mmCIF file with all atom_site columns, C-alpha atoms in Angstrom:
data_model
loop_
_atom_site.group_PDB
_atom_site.id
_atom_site.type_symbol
_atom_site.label_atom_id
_atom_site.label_alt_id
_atom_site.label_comp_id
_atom_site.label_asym_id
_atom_site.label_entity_id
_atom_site.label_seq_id
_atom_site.pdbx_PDB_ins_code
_atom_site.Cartn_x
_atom_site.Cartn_y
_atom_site.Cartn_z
_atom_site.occupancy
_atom_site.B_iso_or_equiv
_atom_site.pdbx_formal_charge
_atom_site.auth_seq_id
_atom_site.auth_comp_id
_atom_site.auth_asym_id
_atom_site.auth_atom_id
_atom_site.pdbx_PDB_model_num
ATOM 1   C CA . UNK B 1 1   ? 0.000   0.000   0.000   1.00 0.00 ? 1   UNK B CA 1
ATOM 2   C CA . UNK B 1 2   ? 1.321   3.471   -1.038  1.00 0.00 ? 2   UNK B CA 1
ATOM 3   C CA . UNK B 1 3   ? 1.806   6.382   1.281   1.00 0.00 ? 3   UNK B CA 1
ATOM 4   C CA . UNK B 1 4   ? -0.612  9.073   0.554   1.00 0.00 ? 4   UNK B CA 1
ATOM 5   C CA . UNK B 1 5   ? 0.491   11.982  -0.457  1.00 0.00 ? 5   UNK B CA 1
ATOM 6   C CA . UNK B 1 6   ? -1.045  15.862  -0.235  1.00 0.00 ? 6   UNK B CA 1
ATOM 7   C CA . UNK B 1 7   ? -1.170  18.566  -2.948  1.00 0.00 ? 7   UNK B CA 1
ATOM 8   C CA . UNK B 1 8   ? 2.609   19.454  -2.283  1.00 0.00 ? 8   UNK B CA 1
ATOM 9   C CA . UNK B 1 9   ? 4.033   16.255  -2.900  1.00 0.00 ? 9   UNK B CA 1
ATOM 10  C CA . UNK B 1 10  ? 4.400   15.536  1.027   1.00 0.00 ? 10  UNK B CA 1
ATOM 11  C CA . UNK B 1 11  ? 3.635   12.540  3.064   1.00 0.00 ? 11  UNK B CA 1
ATOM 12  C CA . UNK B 1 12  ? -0.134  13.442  5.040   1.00 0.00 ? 12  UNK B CA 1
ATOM 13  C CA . UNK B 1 13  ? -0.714  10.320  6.663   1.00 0.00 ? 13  UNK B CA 1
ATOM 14  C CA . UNK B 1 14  ? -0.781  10.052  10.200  1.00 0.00 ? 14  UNK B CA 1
ATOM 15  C CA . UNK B 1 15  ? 1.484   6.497   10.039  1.00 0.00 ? 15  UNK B CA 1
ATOM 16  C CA . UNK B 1 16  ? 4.143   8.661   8.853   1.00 0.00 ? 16  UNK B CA 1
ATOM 17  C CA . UNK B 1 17  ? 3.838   11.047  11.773  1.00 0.00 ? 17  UNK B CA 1
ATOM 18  C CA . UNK B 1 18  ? 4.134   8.002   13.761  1.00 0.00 ? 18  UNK B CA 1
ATOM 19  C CA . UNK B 1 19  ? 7.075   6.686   12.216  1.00 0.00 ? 19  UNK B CA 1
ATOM 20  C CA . UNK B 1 20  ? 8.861   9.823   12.002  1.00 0.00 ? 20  UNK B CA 1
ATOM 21  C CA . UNK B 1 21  ? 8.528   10.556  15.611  1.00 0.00 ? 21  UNK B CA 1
ATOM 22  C CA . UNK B 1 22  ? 9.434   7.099   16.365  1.00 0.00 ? 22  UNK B CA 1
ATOM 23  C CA . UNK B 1 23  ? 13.232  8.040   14.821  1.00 0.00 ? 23  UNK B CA 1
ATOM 24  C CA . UNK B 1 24  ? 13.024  11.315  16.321  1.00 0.00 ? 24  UNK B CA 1
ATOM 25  C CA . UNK B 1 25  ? 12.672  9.325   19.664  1.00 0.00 ? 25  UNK B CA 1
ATOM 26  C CA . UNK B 1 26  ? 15.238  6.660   19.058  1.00 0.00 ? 26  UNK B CA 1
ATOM 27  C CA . UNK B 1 27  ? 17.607  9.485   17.780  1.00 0.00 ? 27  UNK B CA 1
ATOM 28  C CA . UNK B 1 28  ? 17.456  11.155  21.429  1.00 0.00 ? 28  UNK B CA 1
ATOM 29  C CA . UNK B 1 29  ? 17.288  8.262   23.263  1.00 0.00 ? 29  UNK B CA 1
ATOM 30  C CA . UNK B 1 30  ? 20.876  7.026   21.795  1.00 0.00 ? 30  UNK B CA 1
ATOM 31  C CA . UNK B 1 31  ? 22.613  10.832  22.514  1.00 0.00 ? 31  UNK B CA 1
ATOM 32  C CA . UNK B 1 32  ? 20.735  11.534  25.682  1.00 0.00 ? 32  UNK B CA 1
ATOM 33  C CA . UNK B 1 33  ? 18.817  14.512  24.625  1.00 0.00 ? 33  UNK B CA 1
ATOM 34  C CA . UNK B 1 34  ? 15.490  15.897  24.414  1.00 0.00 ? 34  UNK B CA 1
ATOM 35  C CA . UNK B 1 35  ? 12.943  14.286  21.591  1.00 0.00 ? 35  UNK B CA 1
ATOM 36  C CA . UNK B 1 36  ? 11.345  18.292  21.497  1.00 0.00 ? 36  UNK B CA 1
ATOM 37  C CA . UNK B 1 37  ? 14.366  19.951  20.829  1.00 0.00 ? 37  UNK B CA 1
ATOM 38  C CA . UNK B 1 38  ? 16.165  17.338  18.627  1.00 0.00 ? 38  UNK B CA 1
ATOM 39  C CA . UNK B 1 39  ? 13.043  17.376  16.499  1.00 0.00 ? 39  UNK B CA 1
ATOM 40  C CA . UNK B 1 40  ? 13.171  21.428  16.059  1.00 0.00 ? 40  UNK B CA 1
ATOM 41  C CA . UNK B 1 41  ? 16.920  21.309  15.416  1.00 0.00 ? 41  UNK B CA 1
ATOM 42  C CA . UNK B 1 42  ? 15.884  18.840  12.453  1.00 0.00 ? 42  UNK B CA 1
ATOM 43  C CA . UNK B 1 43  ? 13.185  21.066  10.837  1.00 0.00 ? 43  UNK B CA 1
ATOM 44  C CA . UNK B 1 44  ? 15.821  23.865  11.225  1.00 0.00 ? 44  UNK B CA 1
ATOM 45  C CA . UNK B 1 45  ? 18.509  22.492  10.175  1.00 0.00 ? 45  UNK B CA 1
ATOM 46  C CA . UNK B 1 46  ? 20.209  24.113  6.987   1.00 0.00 ? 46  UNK B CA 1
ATOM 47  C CA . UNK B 1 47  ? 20.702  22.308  4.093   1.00 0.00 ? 47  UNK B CA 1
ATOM 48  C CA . UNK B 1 48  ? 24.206  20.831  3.241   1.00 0.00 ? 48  UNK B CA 1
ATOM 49  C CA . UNK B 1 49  ? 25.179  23.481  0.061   1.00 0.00 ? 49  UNK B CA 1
ATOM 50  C CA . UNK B 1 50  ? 23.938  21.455  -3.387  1.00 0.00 ? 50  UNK B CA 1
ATOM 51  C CA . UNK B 1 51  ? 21.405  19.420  -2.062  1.00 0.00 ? 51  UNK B CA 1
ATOM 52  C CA . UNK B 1 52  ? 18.773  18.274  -3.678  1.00 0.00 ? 52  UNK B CA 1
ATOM 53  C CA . UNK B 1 53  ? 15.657  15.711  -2.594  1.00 0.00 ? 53  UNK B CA 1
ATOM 54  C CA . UNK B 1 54  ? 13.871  13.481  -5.458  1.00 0.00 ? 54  UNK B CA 1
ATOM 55  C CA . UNK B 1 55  ? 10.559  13.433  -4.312  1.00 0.00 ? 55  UNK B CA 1
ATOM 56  C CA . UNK B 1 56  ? 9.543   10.858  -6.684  1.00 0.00 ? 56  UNK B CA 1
ATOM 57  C CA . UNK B 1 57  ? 11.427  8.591   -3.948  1.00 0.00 ? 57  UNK B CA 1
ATOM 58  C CA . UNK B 1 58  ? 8.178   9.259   -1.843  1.00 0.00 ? 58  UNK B CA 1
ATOM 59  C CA . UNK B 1 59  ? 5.429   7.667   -4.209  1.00 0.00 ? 59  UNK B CA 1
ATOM 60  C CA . UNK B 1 60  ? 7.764   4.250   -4.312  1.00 0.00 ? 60  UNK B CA 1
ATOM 61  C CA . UNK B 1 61  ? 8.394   4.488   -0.352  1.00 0.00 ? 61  UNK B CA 1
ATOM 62  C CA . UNK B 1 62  ? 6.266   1.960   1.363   1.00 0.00 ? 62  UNK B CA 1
ATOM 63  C CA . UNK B 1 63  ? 5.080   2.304   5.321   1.00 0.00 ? 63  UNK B CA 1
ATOM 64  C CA . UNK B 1 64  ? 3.970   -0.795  5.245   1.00 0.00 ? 64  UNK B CA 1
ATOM 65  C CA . UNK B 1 65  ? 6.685   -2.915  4.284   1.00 0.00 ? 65  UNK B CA 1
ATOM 66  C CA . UNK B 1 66  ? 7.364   -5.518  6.218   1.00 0.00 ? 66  UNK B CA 1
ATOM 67  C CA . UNK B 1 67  ? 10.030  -7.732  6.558   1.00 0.00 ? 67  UNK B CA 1
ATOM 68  C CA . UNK B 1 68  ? 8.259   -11.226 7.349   1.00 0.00 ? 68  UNK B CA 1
ATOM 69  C CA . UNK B 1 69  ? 9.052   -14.667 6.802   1.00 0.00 ? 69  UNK B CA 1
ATOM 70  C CA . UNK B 1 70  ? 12.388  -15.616 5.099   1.00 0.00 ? 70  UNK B CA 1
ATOM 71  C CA . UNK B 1 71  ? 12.039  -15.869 1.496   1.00 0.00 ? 71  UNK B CA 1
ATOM 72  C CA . UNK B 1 72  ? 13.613  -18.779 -0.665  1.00 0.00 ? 72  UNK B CA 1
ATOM 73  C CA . UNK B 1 73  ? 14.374  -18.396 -4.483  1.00 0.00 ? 73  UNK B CA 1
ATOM 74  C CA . UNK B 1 74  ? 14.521  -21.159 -6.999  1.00 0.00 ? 74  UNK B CA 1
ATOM 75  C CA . UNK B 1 75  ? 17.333  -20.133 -9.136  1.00 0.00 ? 75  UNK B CA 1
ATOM 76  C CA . UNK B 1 76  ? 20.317  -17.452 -9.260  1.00 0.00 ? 76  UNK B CA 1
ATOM 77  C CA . UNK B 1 77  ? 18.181  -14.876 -11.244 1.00 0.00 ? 77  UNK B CA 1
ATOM 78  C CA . UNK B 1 78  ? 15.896  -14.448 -8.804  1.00 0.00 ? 78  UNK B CA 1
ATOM 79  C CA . UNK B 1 79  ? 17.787  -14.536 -6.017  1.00 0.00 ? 79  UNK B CA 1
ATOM 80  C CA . UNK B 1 80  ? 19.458  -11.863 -7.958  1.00 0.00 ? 80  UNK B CA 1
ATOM 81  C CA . UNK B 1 81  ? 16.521  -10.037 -8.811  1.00 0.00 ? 81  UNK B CA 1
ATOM 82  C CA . UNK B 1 82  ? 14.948  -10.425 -5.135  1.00 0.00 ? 82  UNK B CA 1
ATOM 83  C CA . UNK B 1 83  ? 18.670  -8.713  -3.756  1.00 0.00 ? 83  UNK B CA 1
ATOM 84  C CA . UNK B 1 84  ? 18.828  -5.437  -6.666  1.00 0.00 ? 84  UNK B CA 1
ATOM 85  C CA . UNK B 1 85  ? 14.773  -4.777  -5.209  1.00 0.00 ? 85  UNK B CA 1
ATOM 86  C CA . UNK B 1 86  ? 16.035  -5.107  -1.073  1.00 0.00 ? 86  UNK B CA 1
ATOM 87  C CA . UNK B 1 87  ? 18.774  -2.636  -2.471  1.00 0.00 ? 87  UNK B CA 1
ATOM 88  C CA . UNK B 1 88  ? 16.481  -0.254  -4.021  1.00 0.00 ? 88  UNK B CA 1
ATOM 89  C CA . UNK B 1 89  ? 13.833  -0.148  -0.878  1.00 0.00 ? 89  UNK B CA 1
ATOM 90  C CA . UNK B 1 90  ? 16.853  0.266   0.954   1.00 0.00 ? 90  UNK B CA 1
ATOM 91  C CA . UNK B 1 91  ? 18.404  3.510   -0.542  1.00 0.00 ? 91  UNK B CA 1
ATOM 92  C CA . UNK B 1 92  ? 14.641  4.761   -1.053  1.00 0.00 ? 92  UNK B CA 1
ATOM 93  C CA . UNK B 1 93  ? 14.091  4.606   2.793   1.00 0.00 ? 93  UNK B CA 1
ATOM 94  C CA . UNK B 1 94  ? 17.917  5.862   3.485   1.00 0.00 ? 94  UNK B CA 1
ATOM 95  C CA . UNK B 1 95  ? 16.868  8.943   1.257   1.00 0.00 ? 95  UNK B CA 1
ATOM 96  C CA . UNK B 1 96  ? 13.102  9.639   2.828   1.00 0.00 ? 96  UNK B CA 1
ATOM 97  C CA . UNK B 1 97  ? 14.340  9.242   6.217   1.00 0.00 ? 97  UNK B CA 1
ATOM 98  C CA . UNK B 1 98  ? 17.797  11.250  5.910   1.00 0.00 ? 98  UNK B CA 1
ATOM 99  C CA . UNK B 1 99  ? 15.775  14.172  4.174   1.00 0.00 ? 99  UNK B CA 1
ATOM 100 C CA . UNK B 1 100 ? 14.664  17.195  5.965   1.00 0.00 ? 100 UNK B CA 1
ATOM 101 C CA . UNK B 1 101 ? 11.375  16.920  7.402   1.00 0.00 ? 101 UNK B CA 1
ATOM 102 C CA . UNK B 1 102 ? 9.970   19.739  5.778   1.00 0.00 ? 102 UNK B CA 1
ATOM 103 C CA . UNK B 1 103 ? 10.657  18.467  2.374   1.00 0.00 ? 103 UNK B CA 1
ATOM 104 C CA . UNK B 1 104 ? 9.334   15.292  2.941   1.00 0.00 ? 104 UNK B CA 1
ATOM 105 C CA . UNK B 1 105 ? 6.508   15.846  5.420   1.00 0.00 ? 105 UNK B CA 1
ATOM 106 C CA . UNK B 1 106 ? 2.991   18.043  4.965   1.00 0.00 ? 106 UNK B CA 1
ATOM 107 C CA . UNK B 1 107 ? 2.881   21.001  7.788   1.00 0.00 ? 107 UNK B CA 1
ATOM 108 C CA . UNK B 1 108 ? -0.216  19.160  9.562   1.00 0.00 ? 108 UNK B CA 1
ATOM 109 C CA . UNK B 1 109 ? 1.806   15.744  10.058  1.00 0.00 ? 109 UNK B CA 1
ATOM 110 C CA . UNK B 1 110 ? 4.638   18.039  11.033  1.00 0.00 ? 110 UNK B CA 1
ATOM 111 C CA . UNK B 1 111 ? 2.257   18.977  14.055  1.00 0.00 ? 111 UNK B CA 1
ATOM 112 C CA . UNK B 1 112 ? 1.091   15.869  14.835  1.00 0.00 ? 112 UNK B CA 1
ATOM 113 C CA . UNK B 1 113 ? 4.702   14.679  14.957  1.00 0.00 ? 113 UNK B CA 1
ATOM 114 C CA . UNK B 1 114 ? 5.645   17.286  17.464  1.00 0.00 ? 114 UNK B CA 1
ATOM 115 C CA . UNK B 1 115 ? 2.586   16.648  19.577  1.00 0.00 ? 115 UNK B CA 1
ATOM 116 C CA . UNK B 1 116 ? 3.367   12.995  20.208  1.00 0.00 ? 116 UNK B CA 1
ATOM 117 C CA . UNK B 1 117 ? 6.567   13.718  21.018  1.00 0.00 ? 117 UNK B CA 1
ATOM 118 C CA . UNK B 1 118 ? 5.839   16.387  23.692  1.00 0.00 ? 118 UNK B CA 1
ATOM 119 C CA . UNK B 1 119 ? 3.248   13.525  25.136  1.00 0.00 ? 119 UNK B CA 1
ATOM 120 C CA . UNK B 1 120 ? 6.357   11.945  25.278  1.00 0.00 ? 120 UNK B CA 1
ATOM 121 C CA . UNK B 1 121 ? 8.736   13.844  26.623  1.00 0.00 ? 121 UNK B CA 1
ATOM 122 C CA . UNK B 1 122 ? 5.792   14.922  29.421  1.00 0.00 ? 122 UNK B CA 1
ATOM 123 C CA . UNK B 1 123 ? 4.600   11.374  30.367  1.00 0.00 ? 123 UNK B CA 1
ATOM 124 C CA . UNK B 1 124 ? 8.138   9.597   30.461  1.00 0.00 ? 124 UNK B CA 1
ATOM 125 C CA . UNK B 1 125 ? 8.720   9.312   34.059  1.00 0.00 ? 125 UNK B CA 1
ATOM 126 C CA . UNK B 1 126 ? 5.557   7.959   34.650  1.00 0.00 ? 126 UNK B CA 1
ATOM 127 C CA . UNK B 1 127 ? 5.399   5.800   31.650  1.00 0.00 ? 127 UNK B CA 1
ATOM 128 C CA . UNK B 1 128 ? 8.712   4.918   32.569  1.00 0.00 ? 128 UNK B CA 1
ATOM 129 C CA . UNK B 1 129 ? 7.167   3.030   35.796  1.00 0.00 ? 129 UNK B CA 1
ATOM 130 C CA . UNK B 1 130 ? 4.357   1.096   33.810  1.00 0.00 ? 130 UNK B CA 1
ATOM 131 C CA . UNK B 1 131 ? 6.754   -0.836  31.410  1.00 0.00 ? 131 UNK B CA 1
ATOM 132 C CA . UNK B 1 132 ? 8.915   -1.979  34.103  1.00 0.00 ? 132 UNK B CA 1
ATOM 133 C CA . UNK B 1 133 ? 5.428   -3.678  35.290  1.00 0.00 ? 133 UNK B CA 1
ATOM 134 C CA . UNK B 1 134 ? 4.132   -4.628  31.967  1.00 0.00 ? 134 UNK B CA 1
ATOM 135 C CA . UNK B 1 135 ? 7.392   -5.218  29.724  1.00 0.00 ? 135 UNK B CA 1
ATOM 136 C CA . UNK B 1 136 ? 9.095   -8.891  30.160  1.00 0.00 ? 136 UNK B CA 1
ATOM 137 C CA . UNK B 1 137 ? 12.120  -9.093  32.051  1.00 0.00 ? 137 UNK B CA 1
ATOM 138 C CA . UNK B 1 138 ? 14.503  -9.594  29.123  1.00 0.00 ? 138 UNK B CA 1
ATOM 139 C CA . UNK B 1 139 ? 13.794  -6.131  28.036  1.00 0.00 ? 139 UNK B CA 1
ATOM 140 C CA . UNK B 1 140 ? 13.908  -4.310  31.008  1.00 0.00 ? 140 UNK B CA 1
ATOM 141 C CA . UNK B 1 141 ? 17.301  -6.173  31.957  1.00 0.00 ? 141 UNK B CA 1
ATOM 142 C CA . UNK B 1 142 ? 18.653  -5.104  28.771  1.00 0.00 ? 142 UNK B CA 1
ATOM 143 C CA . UNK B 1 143 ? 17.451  -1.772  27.951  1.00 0.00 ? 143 UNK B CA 1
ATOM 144 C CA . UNK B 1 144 ? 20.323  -0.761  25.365  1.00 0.00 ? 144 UNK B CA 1
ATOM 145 C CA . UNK B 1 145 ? 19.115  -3.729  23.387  1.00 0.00 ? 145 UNK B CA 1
ATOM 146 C CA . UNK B 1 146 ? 15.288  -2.891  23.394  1.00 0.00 ? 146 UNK B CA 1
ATOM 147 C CA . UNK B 1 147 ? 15.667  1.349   22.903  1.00 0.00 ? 147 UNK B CA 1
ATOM 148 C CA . UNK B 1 148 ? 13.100  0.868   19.325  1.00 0.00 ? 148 UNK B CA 1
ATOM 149 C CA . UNK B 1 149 ? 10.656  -1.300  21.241  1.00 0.00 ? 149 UNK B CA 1
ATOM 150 C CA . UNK B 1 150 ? 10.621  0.941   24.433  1.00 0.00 ? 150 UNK B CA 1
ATOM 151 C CA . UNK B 1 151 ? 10.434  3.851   22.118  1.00 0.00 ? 151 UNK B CA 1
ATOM 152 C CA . UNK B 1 152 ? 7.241   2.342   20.750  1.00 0.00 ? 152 UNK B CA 1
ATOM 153 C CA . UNK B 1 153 ? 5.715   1.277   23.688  1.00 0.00 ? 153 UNK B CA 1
ATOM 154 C CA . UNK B 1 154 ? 6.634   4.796   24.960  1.00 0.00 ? 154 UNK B CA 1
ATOM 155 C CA . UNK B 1 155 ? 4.741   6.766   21.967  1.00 0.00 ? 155 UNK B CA 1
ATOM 156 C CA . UNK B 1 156 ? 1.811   4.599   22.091  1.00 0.00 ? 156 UNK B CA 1
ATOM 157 C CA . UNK B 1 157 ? 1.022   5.075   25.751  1.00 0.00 ? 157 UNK B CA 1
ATOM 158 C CA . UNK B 1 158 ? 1.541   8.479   25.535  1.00 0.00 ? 158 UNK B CA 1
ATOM 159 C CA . UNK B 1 159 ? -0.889  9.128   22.322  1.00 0.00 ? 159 UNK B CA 1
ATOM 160 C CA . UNK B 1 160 ? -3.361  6.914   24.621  1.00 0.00 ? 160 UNK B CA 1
ATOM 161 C CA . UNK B 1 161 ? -3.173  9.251   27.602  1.00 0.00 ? 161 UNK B CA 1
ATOM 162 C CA . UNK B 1 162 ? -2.628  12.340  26.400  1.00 0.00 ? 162 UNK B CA 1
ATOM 163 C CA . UNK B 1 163 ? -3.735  13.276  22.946  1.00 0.00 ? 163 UNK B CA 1
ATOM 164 C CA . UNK B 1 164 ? -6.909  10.757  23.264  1.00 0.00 ? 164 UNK B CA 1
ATOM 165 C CA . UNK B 1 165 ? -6.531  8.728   20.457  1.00 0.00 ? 165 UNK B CA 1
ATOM 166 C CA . UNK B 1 166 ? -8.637  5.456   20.159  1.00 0.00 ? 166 UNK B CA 1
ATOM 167 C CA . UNK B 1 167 ? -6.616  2.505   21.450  1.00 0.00 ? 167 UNK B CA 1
ATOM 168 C CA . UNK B 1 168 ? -7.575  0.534   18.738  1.00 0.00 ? 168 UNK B CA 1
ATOM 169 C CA . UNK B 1 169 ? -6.430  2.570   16.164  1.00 0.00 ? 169 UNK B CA 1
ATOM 170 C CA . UNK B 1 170 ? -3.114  3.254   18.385  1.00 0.00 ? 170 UNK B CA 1
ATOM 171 C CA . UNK B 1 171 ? -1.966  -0.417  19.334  1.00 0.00 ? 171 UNK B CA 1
ATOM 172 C CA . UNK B 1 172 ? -2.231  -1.599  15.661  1.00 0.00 ? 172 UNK B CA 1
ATOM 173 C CA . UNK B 1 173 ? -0.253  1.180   14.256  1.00 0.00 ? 173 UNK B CA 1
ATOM 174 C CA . UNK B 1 174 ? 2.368   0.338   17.298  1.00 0.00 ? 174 UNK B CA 1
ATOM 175 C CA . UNK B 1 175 ? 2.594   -3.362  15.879  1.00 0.00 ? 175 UNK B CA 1
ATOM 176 C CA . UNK B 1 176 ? 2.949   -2.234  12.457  1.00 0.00 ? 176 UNK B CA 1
ATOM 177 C CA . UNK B 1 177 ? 6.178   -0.113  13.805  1.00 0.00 ? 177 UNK B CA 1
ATOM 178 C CA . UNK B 1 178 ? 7.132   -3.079  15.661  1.00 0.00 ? 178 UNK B CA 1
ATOM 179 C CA . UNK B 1 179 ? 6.675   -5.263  12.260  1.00 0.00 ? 179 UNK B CA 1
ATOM 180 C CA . UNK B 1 180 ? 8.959   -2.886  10.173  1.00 0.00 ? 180 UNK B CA 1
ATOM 181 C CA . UNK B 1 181 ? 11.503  -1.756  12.623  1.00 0.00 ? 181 UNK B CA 1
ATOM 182 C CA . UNK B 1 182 ? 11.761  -4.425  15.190  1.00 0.00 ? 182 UNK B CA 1
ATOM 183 C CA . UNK B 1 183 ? 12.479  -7.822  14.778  1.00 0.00 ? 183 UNK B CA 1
ATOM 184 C CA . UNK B 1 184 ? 11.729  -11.321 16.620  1.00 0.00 ? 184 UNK B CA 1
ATOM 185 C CA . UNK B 1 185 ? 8.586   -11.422 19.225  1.00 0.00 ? 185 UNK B CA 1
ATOM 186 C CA . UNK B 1 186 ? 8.327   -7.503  19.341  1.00 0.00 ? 186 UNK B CA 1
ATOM 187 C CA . UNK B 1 187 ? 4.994   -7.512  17.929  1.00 0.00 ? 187 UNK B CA 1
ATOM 188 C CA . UNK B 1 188 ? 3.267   -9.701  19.698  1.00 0.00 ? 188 UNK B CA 1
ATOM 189 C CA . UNK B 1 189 ? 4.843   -8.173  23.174  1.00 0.00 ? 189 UNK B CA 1
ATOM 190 C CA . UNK B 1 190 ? 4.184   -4.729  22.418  1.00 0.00 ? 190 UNK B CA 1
ATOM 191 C CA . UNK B 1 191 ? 0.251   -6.193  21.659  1.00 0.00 ? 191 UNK B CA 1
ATOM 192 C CA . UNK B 1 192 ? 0.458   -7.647  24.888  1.00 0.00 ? 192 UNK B CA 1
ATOM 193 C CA . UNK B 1 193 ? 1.859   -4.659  26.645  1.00 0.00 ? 193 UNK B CA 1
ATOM 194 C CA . UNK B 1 194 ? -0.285  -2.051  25.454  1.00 0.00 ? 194 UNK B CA 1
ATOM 195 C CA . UNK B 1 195 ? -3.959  -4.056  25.548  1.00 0.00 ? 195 UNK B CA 1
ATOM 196 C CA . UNK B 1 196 ? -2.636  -4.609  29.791  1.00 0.00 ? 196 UNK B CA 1
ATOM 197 C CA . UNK B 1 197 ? -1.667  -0.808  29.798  1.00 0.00 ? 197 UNK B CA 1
ATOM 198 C CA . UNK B 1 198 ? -5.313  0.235   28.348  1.00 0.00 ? 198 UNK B CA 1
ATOM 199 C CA . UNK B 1 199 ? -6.970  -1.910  30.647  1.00 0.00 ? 199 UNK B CA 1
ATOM 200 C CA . UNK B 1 200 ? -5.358  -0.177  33.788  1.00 0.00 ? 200 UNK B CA 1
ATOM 201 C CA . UNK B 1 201 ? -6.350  2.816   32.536  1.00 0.00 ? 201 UNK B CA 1
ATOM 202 C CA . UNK B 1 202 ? -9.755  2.158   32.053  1.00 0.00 ? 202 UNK B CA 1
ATOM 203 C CA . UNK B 1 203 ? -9.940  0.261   35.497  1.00 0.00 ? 203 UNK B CA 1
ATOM 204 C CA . UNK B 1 204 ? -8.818  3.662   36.912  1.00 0.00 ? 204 UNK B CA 1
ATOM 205 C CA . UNK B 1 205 ? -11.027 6.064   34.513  1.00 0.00 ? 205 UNK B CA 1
ATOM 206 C CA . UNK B 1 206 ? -8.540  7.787   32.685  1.00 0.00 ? 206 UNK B CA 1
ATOM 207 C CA . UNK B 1 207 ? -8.758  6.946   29.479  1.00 0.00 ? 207 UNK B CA 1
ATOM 208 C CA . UNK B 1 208 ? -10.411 9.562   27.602  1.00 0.00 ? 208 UNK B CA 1
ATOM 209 C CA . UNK B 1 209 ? -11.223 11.106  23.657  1.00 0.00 ? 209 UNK B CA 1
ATOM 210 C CA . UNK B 1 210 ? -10.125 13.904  21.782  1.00 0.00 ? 210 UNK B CA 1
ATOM 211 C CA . UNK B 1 211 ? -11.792 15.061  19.125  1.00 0.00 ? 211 UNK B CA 1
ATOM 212 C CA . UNK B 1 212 ? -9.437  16.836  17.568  1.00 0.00 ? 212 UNK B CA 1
ATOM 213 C CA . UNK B 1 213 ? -6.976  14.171  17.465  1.00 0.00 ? 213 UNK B CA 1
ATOM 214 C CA . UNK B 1 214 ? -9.735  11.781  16.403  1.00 0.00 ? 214 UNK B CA 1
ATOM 215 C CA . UNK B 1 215 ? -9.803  14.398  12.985  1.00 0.00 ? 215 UNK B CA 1
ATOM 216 C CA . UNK B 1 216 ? -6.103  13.470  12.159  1.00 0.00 ? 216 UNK B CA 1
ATOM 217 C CA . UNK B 1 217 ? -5.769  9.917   12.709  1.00 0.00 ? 217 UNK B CA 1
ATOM 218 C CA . UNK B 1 218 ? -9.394  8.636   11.039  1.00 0.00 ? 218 UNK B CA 1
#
């Protein structure tokens, strides 16, 4: 399934607001800073002198590519053919996600990107405490191993809590990060972990809508 794409020839779909602040996340999670302020450095960051974005590289870059199951070929040519197409989707996705954001994302995802993130950045302590109680013990005892997953979990219980958005609509879009980024059980624990983290919060009354967060993710 192809991205959509707005008038301008940007990405306006809310998966790759998701996605982007995902890397945003990871990004300040491996130098220790703060997602907020790493993401406005990005969107002003100056442009390196001669360079130039294809934005035809957007139309063939695919959100929901997944890895999956290992893939066997029956002869040479397509095993051939099957590596120069992994090569391609691989320099695609190396150019989208290297790009500045503003060429590559529309101004409302650009929003939506930053909101997340400062859900983020203001329910981490707390958030912090719930996956040590719902994440399995090989994560939490390796942390440094698990940064995309926790990242993940992190954004997903944040857009829950803070910016209102149906769980439903949240946990699948966190298992379809999990799918593309993340490897091995991921999304099945991240399933797991968020459906017991919505269930504490409705036990507790928290959980609650917003409407105008309901008008960018439908």
């Amino acid at each position: 399934m192809l991205p959509r794409i707005d008038k301008s020839g940007r990405f306006c779909s809310p998966r790759a607001a998701r996605e982007l602040a995902l890397l945003i996340a990871y990004a300040a999670c491996l130098e220790g800073s703060d997602p907020v302020r790493l993401f406005e450095r990005r969107m002003n960051a100056r442009r390196e002198p001669g360079y130039e974005f294809d934005k035809d590289s957007l139309l063939e870059y695919n959100h929901m590519s997944f890895g999956g199951p290992p893939v066997t070929t029956e002869t040479v040519e397509e095993a051939d053919e099957l590596l120069r197409n992994n090569e391609k989707e691989s320099a695609i996705e190396a150019e989208v996600l290297s790009a500045p954001p503003k060429l590559v994302y529309g101004k409302l995802i650009l929003r939506f990107t930053r909101k997340l993130l400062v859900a983020v950045v203001d329910k981490w302590n707390s958030h912090v405490l719930v996956i040590d109680k719902v994440a399995p013990p090989n994560w939490k005892n390796e942390p440094a191993g698990r940064i995309l997953e926790l990242c993940i979990l992190h954004l997903a219980m944040s857009e829950i809590a803070v910016l209102g958005t149906r769980h439903q609509i949240v946990i699948n879009e966190a298992v379809d990060l999990a799918k593309r980024f993340c490897d091995g059980a991921a999304p099945r624990i991240i399933n797991g972990c968020l459906r017991t983290f919505v269930k504490d919060l409705e036990g507790t009354g928290i959980t609650r809508a917003s409407e105008t967060t309901q008008e960018v993710v439908s």
